[in-house]
Amino acid sequence: DLDLDLDLDLDVDVDANDSPPSPPLYDGLLAMDLEEMTIANTLHTISSGSTAPPPGFDLIVAADVLVYFGSITNLLSTFASLSLKGATLVFSCERATEEEAPLGWRLLSSGRFAHTKKHALEAAAEAGYELVYYEEIVPRIERGEDVKGHLFGFVLHTNTSTSTST
């Protein structure tokens, strides 16, 4: 039984000239496209002493990350392919109504995307996740105004998008 206690931070907007925080906050810091993550290019990278990468993540948290994606279907499938059965996924995103976002998401004037609850639930269910927590939140205040958001908690029950490319 492999028991690793690793904290991995993935930054989707890393400047090569930036130096890592001191003291280090994480066991590993990777700069890559979230939708291109695999077990081999994430966990294997930071577990170089072992012959095989750990089998997957048991927790993925994406706070204020999904606002940089339109449809989140592929991203949630990627998260599922990286996760162990029973893994927890927690994420926040900006909130849109179905009238505002008939596709399930829309680009805001801020350059960020807002998502409907329905789109998030459907994308998560398609990836094998089951909703265990939901709350309407204010993820931040922008120009003196509350930003409307969602906070979701899911558990992976069936991994329908298991990646075979490790």
PDB file of C-alpha atoms in Angstrom:
ATOM      1  CA  ASP A   1       0.000   0.000   0.000  1.00  0.00           C
ATOM      2  CA  LEU A   2       1.569   3.245  -1.166  1.00  0.00           C
ATOM      3  CA  ASP A   3       1.144   6.014   1.399  1.00  0.00           C
ATOM      4  CA  LEU A   4       2.399   9.343   0.104  1.00  0.00           C
ATOM      5  CA  ASP A   5       1.700  12.697   1.647  1.00  0.00           C
ATOM      6  CA  LEU A   6       2.420  15.129  -1.170  1.00  0.00           C
ATOM      7  CA  ASP A   7       1.222  18.668  -1.766  1.00  0.00           C
ATOM      8  CA  LEU A   8       1.375  19.483  -5.462  1.00  0.00           C
ATOM      9  CA  ASP A   9       0.646  22.951  -6.779  1.00  0.00           C
ATOM     10  CA  LEU A  10      -0.049  23.425 -10.463  1.00  0.00           C
ATOM     11  CA  ASP A  11       0.161  26.957 -11.760  1.00  0.00           C
ATOM     12  CA  VAL A  12      -1.367  27.567 -15.180  1.00  0.00           C
ATOM     13  CA  ASP A  13       0.271  30.987 -15.499  1.00  0.00           C
ATOM     14  CA  VAL A  14       3.859  30.606 -14.390  1.00  0.00           C
ATOM     15  CA  ASP A  15       6.457  33.168 -15.447  1.00  0.00           C
ATOM     16  CA  ALA A  16       9.788  31.441 -16.012  1.00  0.00           C
ATOM     17  CA  ASN A  17      11.482  34.383 -14.303  1.00  0.00           C
ATOM     18  CA  ASP A  18       9.472  33.945 -11.094  1.00  0.00           C
ATOM     19  CA  SER A  19      11.327  32.253  -8.294  1.00  0.00           C
ATOM     20  CA  PRO A  20       9.521  29.705  -6.115  1.00  0.00           C
ATOM     21  CA  PRO A  21       8.341  30.866  -2.685  1.00  0.00           C
ATOM     22  CA  SER A  22      10.810  30.563   0.144  1.00  0.00           C
ATOM     23  CA  PRO A  23      10.365  28.476   2.185  1.00  0.00           C
ATOM     24  CA  PRO A  24       8.695  26.127  -0.345  1.00  0.00           C
ATOM     25  CA  LEU A  25       4.967  25.668   0.214  1.00  0.00           C
ATOM     26  CA  TYR A  26       4.628  22.516  -1.865  1.00  0.00           C
ATOM     27  CA  ASP A  27       6.463  19.286  -2.611  1.00  0.00           C
ATOM     28  CA  GLY A  28       6.250  20.124  -6.305  1.00  0.00           C
ATOM     29  CA  LEU A  29       5.415  23.039  -8.584  1.00  0.00           C
ATOM     30  CA  LEU A  30       4.522  22.290 -12.183  1.00  0.00           C
ATOM     31  CA  ALA A  31       3.701  24.654 -15.042  1.00  0.00           C
ATOM     32  CA  MET A  32       1.425  23.015 -17.593  1.00  0.00           C
ATOM     33  CA  ASP A  33      -1.982  23.122 -19.208  1.00  0.00           C
ATOM     34  CA  LEU A  34      -4.535  21.589 -16.828  1.00  0.00           C
ATOM     35  CA  GLU A  35      -6.235  19.655 -19.603  1.00  0.00           C
ATOM     36  CA  GLU A  36      -2.921  17.976 -20.491  1.00  0.00           C
ATOM     37  CA  MET A  37      -2.295  16.546 -17.022  1.00  0.00           C
ATOM     38  CA  THR A  38      -1.676  12.815 -16.669  1.00  0.00           C
ATOM     39  CA  ILE A  39      -0.444  10.685 -13.785  1.00  0.00           C
ATOM     40  CA  ALA A  40       2.901  10.396 -15.575  1.00  0.00           C
ATOM     41  CA  ASN A  41       3.478  14.141 -15.984  1.00  0.00           C
ATOM     42  CA  THR A  42       2.255  15.138 -12.529  1.00  0.00           C
ATOM     43  CA  LEU A  43       2.736  12.582  -9.766  1.00  0.00           C
ATOM     44  CA  HIS A  44       5.625  10.788 -11.499  1.00  0.00           C
ATOM     45  CA  THR A  45       7.482  14.095 -11.797  1.00  0.00           C
ATOM     46  CA  ILE A  46       7.562  14.598  -8.032  1.00  0.00           C
ATOM     47  CA  SER A  47       8.009  10.951  -7.050  1.00  0.00           C
ATOM     48  CA  SER A  48      11.194  10.408  -9.039  1.00  0.00           C
ATOM     49  CA  GLY A  49      12.593   7.941  -6.512  1.00  0.00           C
ATOM     50  CA  SER A  50       9.916   5.338  -7.176  1.00  0.00           C
ATOM     51  CA  THR A  51       9.652   3.101 -10.212  1.00  0.00           C
ATOM     52  CA  ALA A  52       5.981   3.881 -10.808  1.00  0.00           C
ATOM     53  CA  PRO A  53       3.946   6.995 -10.137  1.00  0.00           C
ATOM     54  CA  PRO A  54       1.384   6.922  -7.329  1.00  0.00           C
ATOM     55  CA  PRO A  55      -1.998   5.671  -8.562  1.00  0.00           C
ATOM     56  CA  GLY A  56      -3.786   9.024  -8.424  1.00  0.00           C
ATOM     57  CA  PHE A  57      -4.988  11.958  -6.388  1.00  0.00           C
ATOM     58  CA  ASP A  58      -7.445  11.635  -3.516  1.00  0.00           C
ATOM     59  CA  LEU A  59      -8.210  15.370  -3.449  1.00  0.00           C
ATOM     60  CA  ILE A  60      -8.264  18.053  -6.129  1.00  0.00           C
ATOM     61  CA  VAL A  61      -9.085  21.642  -5.174  1.00  0.00           C
ATOM     62  CA  ALA A  62      -9.541  24.305  -7.859  1.00  0.00           C
ATOM     63  CA  ALA A  63     -10.336  27.627  -6.208  1.00  0.00           C
ATOM     64  CA  ASP A  64     -10.972  30.425  -8.699  1.00  0.00           C
ATOM     65  CA  VAL A  65      -9.474  28.349 -11.530  1.00  0.00           C
ATOM     66  CA  LEU A  66     -12.461  27.312 -13.652  1.00  0.00           C
ATOM     67  CA  VAL A  67     -13.157  30.973 -14.452  1.00  0.00           C
ATOM     68  CA  TYR A  68     -10.453  30.621 -17.117  1.00  0.00           C
ATOM     69  CA  PHE A  69     -12.348  27.873 -18.992  1.00  0.00           C
ATOM     70  CA  GLY A  70     -15.515  28.044 -21.082  1.00  0.00           C
ATOM     71  CA  SER A  71     -16.952  24.554 -21.065  1.00  0.00           C
ATOM     72  CA  ILE A  72     -15.575  22.634 -18.082  1.00  0.00           C
ATOM     73  CA  THR A  73     -16.500  19.177 -19.397  1.00  0.00           C
ATOM     74  CA  ASN A  74     -12.986  18.253 -20.595  1.00  0.00           C
ATOM     75  CA  LEU A  75     -11.324  19.677 -17.500  1.00  0.00           C
ATOM     76  CA  LEU A  76     -13.517  17.694 -15.089  1.00  0.00           C
ATOM     77  CA  SER A  77     -12.889  14.538 -17.148  1.00  0.00           C
ATOM     78  CA  THR A  78      -9.160  15.216 -16.848  1.00  0.00           C
ATOM     79  CA  PHE A  79      -9.503  15.625 -13.078  1.00  0.00           C
ATOM     80  CA  ALA A  80     -11.408  12.310 -12.914  1.00  0.00           C
ATOM     81  CA  SER A  81      -8.714  10.529 -14.935  1.00  0.00           C
ATOM     82  CA  LEU A  82      -6.142  11.676 -12.360  1.00  0.00           C
ATOM     83  CA  SER A  83      -8.195  10.653  -9.338  1.00  0.00           C
ATOM     84  CA  LEU A  84      -8.700   7.550  -7.284  1.00  0.00           C
ATOM     85  CA  LYS A  85     -12.216   6.180  -6.894  1.00  0.00           C
ATOM     86  CA  GLY A  86     -13.716   7.971  -3.888  1.00  0.00           C
ATOM     87  CA  ALA A  87     -11.540  11.049  -4.454  1.00  0.00           C
ATOM     88  CA  THR A  88     -12.919  14.468  -3.573  1.00  0.00           C
ATOM     89  CA  LEU A  89     -13.119  17.359  -6.027  1.00  0.00           C
ATOM     90  CA  VAL A  90     -13.801  20.854  -4.695  1.00  0.00           C
ATOM     91  CA  PHE A  91     -14.044  23.863  -6.963  1.00  0.00           C
ATOM     92  CA  SER A  92     -15.461  27.340  -7.176  1.00  0.00           C
ATOM     93  CA  CYS A  93     -16.564  29.232 -10.249  1.00  0.00           C
ATOM     94  CA  GLU A  94     -18.472  32.374 -11.092  1.00  0.00           C
ATOM     95  CA  ARG A  95     -22.224  31.916 -11.331  1.00  0.00           C
ATOM     96  CA  ALA A  96     -24.430  32.488 -14.377  1.00  0.00           C
ATOM     97  CA  THR A  97     -28.120  31.753 -14.845  1.00  0.00           C
ATOM     98  CA  GLU A  98     -29.363  29.542 -17.663  1.00  0.00           C
ATOM     99  CA  GLU A  99     -30.933  32.635 -19.250  1.00  0.00           C
ATOM    100  CA  GLU A 100     -27.559  34.435 -19.221  1.00  0.00           C
ATOM    101  CA  ALA A 101     -25.634  31.383 -20.408  1.00  0.00           C
ATOM    102  CA  PRO A 102     -27.703  29.035 -22.581  1.00  0.00           C
ATOM    103  CA  LEU A 103     -24.555  27.018 -23.408  1.00  0.00           C
ATOM    104  CA  GLY A 104     -23.881  26.558 -19.681  1.00  0.00           C
ATOM    105  CA  TRP A 105     -21.098  29.138 -19.613  1.00  0.00           C
ATOM    106  CA  ARG A 106     -20.450  32.653 -20.827  1.00  0.00           C
ATOM    107  CA  LEU A 107     -17.542  35.049 -21.171  1.00  0.00           C
ATOM    108  CA  LEU A 108     -17.832  38.068 -18.889  1.00  0.00           C
ATOM    109  CA  SER A 109     -16.499  41.581 -19.523  1.00  0.00           C
ATOM    110  CA  SER A 110     -13.767  40.789 -16.957  1.00  0.00           C
ATOM    111  CA  GLY A 111     -12.339  38.198 -19.352  1.00  0.00           C
ATOM    112  CA  ARG A 112     -13.398  35.388 -16.999  1.00  0.00           C
ATOM    113  CA  PHE A 113     -16.070  32.781 -17.580  1.00  0.00           C
ATOM    114  CA  ALA A 114     -19.198  32.237 -15.508  1.00  0.00           C
ATOM    115  CA  HIS A 115     -20.917  28.841 -15.394  1.00  0.00           C
ATOM    116  CA  THR A 116     -24.412  27.638 -14.674  1.00  0.00           C
ATOM    117  CA  LYS A 117     -25.011  25.175 -11.886  1.00  0.00           C
ATOM    118  CA  LYS A 118     -26.568  22.829 -14.454  1.00  0.00           C
ATOM    119  CA  HIS A 119     -23.434  22.819 -16.646  1.00  0.00           C
ATOM    120  CA  ALA A 120     -21.182  22.091 -13.672  1.00  0.00           C
ATOM    121  CA  LEU A 121     -23.430  19.263 -12.464  1.00  0.00           C
ATOM    122  CA  GLU A 122     -23.725  17.709 -15.929  1.00  0.00           C
ATOM    123  CA  ALA A 123     -19.981  17.944 -16.625  1.00  0.00           C
ATOM    124  CA  ALA A 124     -19.198  16.422 -13.229  1.00  0.00           C
ATOM    125  CA  ALA A 125     -21.730  13.599 -13.633  1.00  0.00           C
ATOM    126  CA  GLU A 126     -20.346  12.796 -17.101  1.00  0.00           C
ATOM    127  CA  ALA A 127     -16.891  12.448 -15.526  1.00  0.00           C
ATOM    128  CA  GLY A 128     -18.210  10.115 -12.806  1.00  0.00           C
ATOM    129  CA  TYR A 129     -18.610  12.571  -9.929  1.00  0.00           C
ATOM    130  CA  GLU A 130     -21.533  12.778  -7.512  1.00  0.00           C
ATOM    131  CA  LEU A 131     -22.471  16.056  -5.819  1.00  0.00           C
ATOM    132  CA  VAL A 132     -22.020  16.020  -2.037  1.00  0.00           C
ATOM    133  CA  TYR A 133     -21.956  19.770  -1.331  1.00  0.00           C
ATOM    134  CA  TYR A 134     -23.174  22.954  -2.980  1.00  0.00           C
ATOM    135  CA  GLU A 135     -23.329  26.557  -1.844  1.00  0.00           C
ATOM    136  CA  GLU A 136     -23.833  29.891  -3.554  1.00  0.00           C
ATOM    137  CA  ILE A 137     -20.866  32.032  -2.521  1.00  0.00           C
ATOM    138  CA  VAL A 138     -19.109  35.339  -3.049  1.00  0.00           C
ATOM    139  CA  PRO A 139     -15.609  34.253  -4.134  1.00  0.00           C
ATOM    140  CA  ARG A 140     -14.304  37.830  -4.190  1.00  0.00           C
ATOM    141  CA  ILE A 141     -15.291  41.468  -4.320  1.00  0.00           C
ATOM    142  CA  GLU A 142     -14.440  43.230  -7.558  1.00  0.00           C
ATOM    143  CA  ARG A 143     -14.660  47.033  -7.891  1.00  0.00           C
ATOM    144  CA  GLY A 144     -16.712  47.167  -4.719  1.00  0.00           C
ATOM    145  CA  GLU A 145     -19.279  44.629  -5.983  1.00  0.00           C
ATOM    146  CA  ASP A 146     -19.858  41.057  -4.806  1.00  0.00           C
ATOM    147  CA  VAL A 147     -19.011  38.496  -7.476  1.00  0.00           C
ATOM    148  CA  LYS A 148     -21.675  35.775  -7.597  1.00  0.00           C
ATOM    149  CA  GLY A 149     -20.208  32.303  -7.428  1.00  0.00           C
ATOM    150  CA  HIS A 150     -20.710  28.601  -6.775  1.00  0.00           C
ATOM    151  CA  LEU A 151     -18.824  26.271  -4.461  1.00  0.00           C
ATOM    152  CA  PHE A 152     -19.099  22.598  -5.367  1.00  0.00           C
ATOM    153  CA  GLY A 153     -17.974  19.444  -3.597  1.00  0.00           C
ATOM    154  CA  PHE A 154     -18.015  16.113  -5.444  1.00  0.00           C
ATOM    155  CA  VAL A 155     -16.911  12.533  -4.829  1.00  0.00           C
ATOM    156  CA  LEU A 156     -15.702  10.365  -7.698  1.00  0.00           C
ATOM    157  CA  HIS A 157     -17.816   7.210  -7.818  1.00  0.00           C
ATOM    158  CA  THR A 158     -17.139   5.882 -11.290  1.00  0.00           C
ATOM    159  CA  ASN A 159     -14.188   6.990 -13.311  1.00  0.00           C
ATOM    160  CA  THR A 160     -15.651   7.060 -16.828  1.00  0.00           C
ATOM    161  CA  SER A 161     -12.665   8.890 -18.298  1.00  0.00           C
ATOM    162  CA  THR A 162      -9.687   6.869 -17.084  1.00  0.00           C
ATOM    163  CA  SER A 163      -6.604   7.873 -18.998  1.00  0.00           C
ATOM    164  CA  THR A 164      -4.578   5.078 -20.495  1.00  0.00           C
ATOM    165  CA  SER A 165      -1.731   7.403 -21.518  1.00  0.00           C
ATOM    166  CA  THR A 166       0.540   7.580 -18.495  1.00  0.00           C
TER     167      THR A 166
END
